PDB file of C-alpha atoms in Angstrom:
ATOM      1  CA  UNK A  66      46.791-202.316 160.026  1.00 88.00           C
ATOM      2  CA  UNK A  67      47.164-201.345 164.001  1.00 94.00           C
ATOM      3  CA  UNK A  68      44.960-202.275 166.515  1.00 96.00           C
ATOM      4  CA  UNK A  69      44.098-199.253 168.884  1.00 96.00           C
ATOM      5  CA  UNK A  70      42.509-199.781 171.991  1.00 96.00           C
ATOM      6  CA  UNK A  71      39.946-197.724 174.194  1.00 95.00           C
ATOM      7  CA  UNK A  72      39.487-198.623 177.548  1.00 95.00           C
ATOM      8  CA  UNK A  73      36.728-196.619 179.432  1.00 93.00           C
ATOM      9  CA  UNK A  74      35.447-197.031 183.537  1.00 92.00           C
ATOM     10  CA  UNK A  75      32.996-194.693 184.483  1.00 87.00           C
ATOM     11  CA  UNK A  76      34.409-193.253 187.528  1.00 85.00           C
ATOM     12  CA  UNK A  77      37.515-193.092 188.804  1.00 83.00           C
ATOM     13  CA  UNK A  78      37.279-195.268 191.951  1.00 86.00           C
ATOM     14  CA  UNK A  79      36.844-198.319 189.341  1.00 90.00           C
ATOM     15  CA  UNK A  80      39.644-200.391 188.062  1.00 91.00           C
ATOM     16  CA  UNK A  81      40.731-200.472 184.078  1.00 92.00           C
ATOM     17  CA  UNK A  82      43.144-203.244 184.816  1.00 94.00           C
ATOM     18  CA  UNK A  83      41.332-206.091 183.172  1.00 94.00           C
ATOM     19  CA  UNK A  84      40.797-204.429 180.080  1.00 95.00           C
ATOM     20  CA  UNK A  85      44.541-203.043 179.777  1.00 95.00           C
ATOM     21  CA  UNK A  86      45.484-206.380 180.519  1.00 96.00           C
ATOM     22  CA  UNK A  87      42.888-207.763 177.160  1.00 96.00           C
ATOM     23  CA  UNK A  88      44.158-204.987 174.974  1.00 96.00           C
ATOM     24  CA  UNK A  89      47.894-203.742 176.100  1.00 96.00           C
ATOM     25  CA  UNK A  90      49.499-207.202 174.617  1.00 96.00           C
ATOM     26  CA  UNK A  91      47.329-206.685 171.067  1.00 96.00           C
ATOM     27  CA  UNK A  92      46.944-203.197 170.682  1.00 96.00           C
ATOM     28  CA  UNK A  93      49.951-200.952 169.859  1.00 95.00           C
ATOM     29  CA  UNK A  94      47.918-198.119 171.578  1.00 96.00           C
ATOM     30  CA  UNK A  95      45.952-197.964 174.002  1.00 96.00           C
ATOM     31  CA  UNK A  96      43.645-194.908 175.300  1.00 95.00           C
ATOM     32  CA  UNK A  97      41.922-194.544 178.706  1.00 95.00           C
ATOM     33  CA  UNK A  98      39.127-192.144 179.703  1.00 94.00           C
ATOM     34  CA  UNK A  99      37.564-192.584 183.122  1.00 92.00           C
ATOM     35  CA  UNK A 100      34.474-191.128 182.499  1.00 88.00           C
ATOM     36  CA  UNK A 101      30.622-192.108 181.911  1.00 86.00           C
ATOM     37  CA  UNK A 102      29.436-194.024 178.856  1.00 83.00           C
ATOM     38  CA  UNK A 103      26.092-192.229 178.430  1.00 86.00           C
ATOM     39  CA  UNK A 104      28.317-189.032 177.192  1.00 86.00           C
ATOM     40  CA  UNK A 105      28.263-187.647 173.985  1.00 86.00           C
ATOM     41  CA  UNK A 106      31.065-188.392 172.243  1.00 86.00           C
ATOM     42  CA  UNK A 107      32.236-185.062 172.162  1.00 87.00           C
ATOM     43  CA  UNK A 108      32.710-184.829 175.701  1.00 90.00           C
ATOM     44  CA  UNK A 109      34.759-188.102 175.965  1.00 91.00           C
ATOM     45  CA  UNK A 110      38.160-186.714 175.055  1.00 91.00           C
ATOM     46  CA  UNK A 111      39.908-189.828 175.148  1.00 92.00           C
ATOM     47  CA  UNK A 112      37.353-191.371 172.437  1.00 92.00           C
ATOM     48  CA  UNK A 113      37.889-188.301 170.343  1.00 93.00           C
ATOM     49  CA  UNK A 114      42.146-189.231 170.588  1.00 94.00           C
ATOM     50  CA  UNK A 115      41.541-192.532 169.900  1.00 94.00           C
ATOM     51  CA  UNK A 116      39.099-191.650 166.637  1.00 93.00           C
ATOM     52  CA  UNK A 117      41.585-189.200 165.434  1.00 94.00           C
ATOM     53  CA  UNK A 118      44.887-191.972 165.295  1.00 94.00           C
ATOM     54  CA  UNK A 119      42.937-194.522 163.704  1.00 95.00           C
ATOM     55  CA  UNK A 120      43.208-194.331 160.300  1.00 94.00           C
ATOM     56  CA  UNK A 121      41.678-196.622 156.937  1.00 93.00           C
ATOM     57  CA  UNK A 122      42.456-200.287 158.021  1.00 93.00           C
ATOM     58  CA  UNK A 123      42.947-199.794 161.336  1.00 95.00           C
ATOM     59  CA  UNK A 124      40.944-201.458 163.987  1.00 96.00           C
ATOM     60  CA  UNK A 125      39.240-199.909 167.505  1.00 96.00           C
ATOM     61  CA  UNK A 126      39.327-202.832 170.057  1.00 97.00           C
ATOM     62  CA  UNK A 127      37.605-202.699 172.933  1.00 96.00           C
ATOM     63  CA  UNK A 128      36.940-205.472 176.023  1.00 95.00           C
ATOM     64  CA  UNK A 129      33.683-205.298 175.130  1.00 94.00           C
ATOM     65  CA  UNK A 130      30.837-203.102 173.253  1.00 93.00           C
ATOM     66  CA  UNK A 131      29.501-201.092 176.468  1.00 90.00           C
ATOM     67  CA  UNK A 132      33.043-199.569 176.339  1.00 92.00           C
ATOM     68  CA  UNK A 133      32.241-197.741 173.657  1.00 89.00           C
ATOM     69  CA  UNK A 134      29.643-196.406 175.292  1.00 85.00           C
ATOM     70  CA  UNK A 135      26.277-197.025 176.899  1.00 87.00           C
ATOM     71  CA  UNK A 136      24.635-194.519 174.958  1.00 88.00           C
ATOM     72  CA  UNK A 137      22.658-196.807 171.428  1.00 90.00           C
ATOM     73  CA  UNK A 138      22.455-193.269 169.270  1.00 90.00           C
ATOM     74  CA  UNK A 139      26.302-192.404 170.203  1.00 89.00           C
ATOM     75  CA  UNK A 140      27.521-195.876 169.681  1.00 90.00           C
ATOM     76  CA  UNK A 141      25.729-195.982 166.440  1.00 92.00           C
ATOM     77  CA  UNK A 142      27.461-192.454 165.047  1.00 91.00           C
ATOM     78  CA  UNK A 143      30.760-193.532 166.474  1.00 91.00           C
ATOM     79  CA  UNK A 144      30.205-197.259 164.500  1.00 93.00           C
ATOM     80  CA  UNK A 145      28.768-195.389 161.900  1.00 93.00           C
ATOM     81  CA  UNK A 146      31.693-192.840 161.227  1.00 92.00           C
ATOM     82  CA  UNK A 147      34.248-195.651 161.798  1.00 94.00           C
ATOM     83  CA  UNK A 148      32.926-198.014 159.016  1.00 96.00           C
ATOM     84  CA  UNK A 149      32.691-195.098 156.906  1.00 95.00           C
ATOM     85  CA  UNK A 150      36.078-194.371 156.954  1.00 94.00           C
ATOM     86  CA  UNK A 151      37.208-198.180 156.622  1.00 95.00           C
ATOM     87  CA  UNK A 152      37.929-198.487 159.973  1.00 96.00           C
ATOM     88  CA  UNK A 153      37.366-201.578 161.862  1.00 96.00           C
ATOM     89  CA  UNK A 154      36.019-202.654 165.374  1.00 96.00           C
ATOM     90  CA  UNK A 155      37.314-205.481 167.476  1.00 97.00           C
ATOM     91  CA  UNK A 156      35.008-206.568 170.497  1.00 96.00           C
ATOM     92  CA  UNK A 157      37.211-209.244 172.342  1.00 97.00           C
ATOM     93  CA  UNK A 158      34.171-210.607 174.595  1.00 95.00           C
ATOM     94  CA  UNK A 159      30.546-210.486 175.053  1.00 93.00           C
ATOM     95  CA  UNK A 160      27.720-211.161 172.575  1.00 94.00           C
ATOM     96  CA  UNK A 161      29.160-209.181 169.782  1.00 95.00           C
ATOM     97  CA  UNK A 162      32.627-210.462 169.709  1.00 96.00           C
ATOM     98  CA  UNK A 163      34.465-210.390 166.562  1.00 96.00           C
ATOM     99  CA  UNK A 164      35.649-208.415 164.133  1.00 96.00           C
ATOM    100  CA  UNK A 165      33.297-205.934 162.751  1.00 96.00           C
ATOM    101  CA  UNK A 166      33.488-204.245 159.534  1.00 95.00           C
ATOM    102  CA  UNK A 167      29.976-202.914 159.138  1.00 95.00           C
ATOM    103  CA  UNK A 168      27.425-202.939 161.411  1.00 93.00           C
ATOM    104  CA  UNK A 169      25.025-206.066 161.820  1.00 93.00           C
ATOM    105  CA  UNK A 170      21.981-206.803 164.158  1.00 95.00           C
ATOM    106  CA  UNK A 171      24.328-208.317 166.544  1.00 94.00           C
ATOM    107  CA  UNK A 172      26.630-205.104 166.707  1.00 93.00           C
ATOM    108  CA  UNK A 173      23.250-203.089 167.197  1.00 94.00           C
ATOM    109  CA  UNK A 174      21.870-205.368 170.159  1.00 94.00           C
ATOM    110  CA  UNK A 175      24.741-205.250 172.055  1.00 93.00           C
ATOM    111  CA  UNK A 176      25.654-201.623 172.041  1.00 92.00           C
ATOM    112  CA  UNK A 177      21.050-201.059 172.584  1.00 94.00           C
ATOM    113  CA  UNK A 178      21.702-204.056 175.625  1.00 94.00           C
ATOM    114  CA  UNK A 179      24.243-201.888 177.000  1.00 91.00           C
ATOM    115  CA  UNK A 180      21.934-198.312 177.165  1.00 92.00           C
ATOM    116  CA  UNK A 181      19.099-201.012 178.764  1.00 94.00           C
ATOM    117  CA  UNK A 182      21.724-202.121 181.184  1.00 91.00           C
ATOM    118  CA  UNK A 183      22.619-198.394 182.230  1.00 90.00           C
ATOM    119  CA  UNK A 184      19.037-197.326 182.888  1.00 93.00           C
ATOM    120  CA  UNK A 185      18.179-200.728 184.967  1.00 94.00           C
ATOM    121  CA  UNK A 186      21.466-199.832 187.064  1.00 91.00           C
ATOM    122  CA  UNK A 187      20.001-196.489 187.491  1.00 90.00           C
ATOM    123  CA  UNK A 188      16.797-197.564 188.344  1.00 95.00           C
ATOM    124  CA  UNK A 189      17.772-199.657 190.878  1.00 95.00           C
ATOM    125  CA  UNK A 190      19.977-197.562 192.655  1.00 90.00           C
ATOM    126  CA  UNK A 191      17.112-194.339 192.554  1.00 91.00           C
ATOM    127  CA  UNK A 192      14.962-197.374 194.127  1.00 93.00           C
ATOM    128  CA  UNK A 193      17.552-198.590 196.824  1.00 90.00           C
ATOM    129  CA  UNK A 194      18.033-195.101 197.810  1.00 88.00           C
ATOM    130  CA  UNK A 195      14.365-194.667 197.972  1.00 89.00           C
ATOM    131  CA  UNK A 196      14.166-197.799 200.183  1.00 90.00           C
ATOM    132  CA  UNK A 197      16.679-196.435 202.592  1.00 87.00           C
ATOM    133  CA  UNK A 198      14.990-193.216 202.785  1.00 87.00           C
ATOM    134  CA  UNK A 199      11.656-194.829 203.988  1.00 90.00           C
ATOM    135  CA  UNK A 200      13.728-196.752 206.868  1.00 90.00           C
ATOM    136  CA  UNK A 201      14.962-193.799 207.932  1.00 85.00           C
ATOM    137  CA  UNK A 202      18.589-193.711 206.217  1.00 81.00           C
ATOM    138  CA  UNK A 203      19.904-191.150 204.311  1.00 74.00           C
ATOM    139  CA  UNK A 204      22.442-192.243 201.586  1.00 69.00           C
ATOM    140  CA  UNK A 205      25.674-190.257 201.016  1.00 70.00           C
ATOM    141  CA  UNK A 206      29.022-189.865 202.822  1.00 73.00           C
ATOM    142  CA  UNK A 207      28.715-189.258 205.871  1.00 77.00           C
ATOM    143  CA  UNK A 208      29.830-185.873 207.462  1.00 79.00           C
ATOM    144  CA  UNK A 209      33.717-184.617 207.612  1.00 83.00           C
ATOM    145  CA  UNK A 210      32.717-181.892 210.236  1.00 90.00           C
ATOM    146  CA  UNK A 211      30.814-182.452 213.107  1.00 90.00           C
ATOM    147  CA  UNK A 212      29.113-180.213 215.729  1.00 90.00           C
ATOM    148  CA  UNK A 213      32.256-179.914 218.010  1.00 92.00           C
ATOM    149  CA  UNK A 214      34.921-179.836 214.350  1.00 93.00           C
ATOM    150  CA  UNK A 215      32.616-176.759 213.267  1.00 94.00           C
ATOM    151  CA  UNK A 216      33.020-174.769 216.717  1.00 94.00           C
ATOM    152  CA  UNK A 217      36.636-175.094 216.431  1.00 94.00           C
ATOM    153  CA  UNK A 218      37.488-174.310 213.165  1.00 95.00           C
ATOM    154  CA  UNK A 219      34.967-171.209 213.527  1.00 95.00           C
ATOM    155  CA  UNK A 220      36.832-170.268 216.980  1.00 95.00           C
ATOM    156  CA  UNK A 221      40.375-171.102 215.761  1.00 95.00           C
ATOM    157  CA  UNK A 222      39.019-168.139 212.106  1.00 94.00           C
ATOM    158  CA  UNK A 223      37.959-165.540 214.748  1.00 94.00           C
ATOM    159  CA  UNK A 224      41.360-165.981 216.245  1.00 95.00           C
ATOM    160  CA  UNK A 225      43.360-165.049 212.999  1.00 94.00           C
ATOM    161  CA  UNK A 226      44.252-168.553 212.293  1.00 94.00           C
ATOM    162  CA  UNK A 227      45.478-169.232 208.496  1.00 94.00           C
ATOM    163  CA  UNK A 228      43.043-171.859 206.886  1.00 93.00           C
ATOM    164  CA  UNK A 229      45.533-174.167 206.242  1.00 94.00           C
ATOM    165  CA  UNK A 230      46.899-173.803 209.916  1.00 94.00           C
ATOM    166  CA  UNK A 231      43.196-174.681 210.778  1.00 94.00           C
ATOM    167  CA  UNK A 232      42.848-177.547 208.742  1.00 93.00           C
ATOM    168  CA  UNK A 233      46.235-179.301 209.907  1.00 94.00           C
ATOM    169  CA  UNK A 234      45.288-178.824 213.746  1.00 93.00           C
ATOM    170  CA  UNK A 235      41.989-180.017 213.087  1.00 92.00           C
ATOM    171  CA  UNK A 236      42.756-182.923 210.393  1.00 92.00           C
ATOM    172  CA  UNK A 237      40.585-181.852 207.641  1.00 92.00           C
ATOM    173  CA  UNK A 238      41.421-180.963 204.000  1.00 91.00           C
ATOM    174  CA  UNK A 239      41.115-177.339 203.169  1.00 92.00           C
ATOM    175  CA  UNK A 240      38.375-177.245 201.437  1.00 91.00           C
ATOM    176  CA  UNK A 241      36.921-178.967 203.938  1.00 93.00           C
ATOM    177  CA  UNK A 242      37.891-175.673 206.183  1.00 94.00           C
ATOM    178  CA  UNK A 243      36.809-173.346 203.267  1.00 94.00           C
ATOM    179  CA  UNK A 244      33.181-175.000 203.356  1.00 91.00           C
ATOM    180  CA  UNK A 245      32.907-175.039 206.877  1.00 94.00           C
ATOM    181  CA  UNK A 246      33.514-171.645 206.861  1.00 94.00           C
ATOM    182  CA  UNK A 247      30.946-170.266 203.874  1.00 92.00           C
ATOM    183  CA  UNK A 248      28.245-172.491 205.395  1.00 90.00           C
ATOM    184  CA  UNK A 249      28.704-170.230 208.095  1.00 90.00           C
ATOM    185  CA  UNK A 250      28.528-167.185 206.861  1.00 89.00           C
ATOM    186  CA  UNK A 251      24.842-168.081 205.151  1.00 85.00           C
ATOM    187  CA  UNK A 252      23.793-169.039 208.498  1.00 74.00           C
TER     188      UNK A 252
END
């Protein structure tokens, strides 16, 4: 029997550190995907490696349920397929931790608590922007290029200057230069 973990973040500015450091000592592999939990399984392509080295006996460890997604119909197949091919699940924390062999109402709960906690998170960011919006603020980064950036790198173009030329004198990224100029050219 190996263990074999999955560790998932949703984006990449988040950290996966805490749950290498739960599964790395355990498991005796360990796959990463930095990508959102409401996918379909068959876009998470680290989910799909990690199904297709686990064999019957094995055992899929996560940190906790929501890893495996916050998707309840997903989570379900993936549990589903898993059990049916005598493969285990580990959860190491939260309500459903344990060894699971099957699934059970607790199993179920926490993977449906995670989908509810994904659309709250959702809905509260939609309203916070909303909220912003009505005081006047407009969420978002904030702009590379301003008025006087955009004359220059349009004057420095006219002149014959390479892009990347222009976006080293005027401390942008290229595609920052690229933009600039195709924004221009709708104008």
């Amino acid at each position: 029997m190996a263990l074999i973990g999955l560790v998932r973040v949703s984006t990449d500015k988040q950290k996966s550190q805490r749950q290498h450091d739960a599964l790395d000592p355990i498991c005796l592999k360990v796959f990463e995907e930095k990508i959102s939990g409401k996918l379909a399984t068959d876009d998470r392509p680290a989910l799909l490696e990690a199904l297709s080295c686990l064999r019957d006996g094995d055992m899929l460890t996560v940190q906790e349920v929501d890893r495996l997604g916050r998707n309840l119909l997903e989570g379900l197949i993936v549990l589903n397929d898993l059990f049916q091919r005598g493969i285990a699940v580990k959860v190491l924390e939260g309500i459903a931790a344990g060894e699971h062999t099957e699934r059970s109402l607790i199993l179920d709960l926490a993977l449906a608590l995670s989908e509810d906690r994904r659309r709250d998170i959702v809905r509260k960011t939609k309203d916070g922007l909303e909220a912003a919006r009505r005081r006047g603020r407009v969420g978002g980064r904030r702009p590379v290029v301003d008025d006087d950036k955009r004359a220059t790198i349009l004057a420095r173009r006219q002149r014959g200057e390479s892009i990347r030329t222009i976006a080293a004198g005027v401390g942008v990224s290229v595609g920052v230069v690229h933009k600039t100029l195709a924004d221009a050219k709708k104008s």
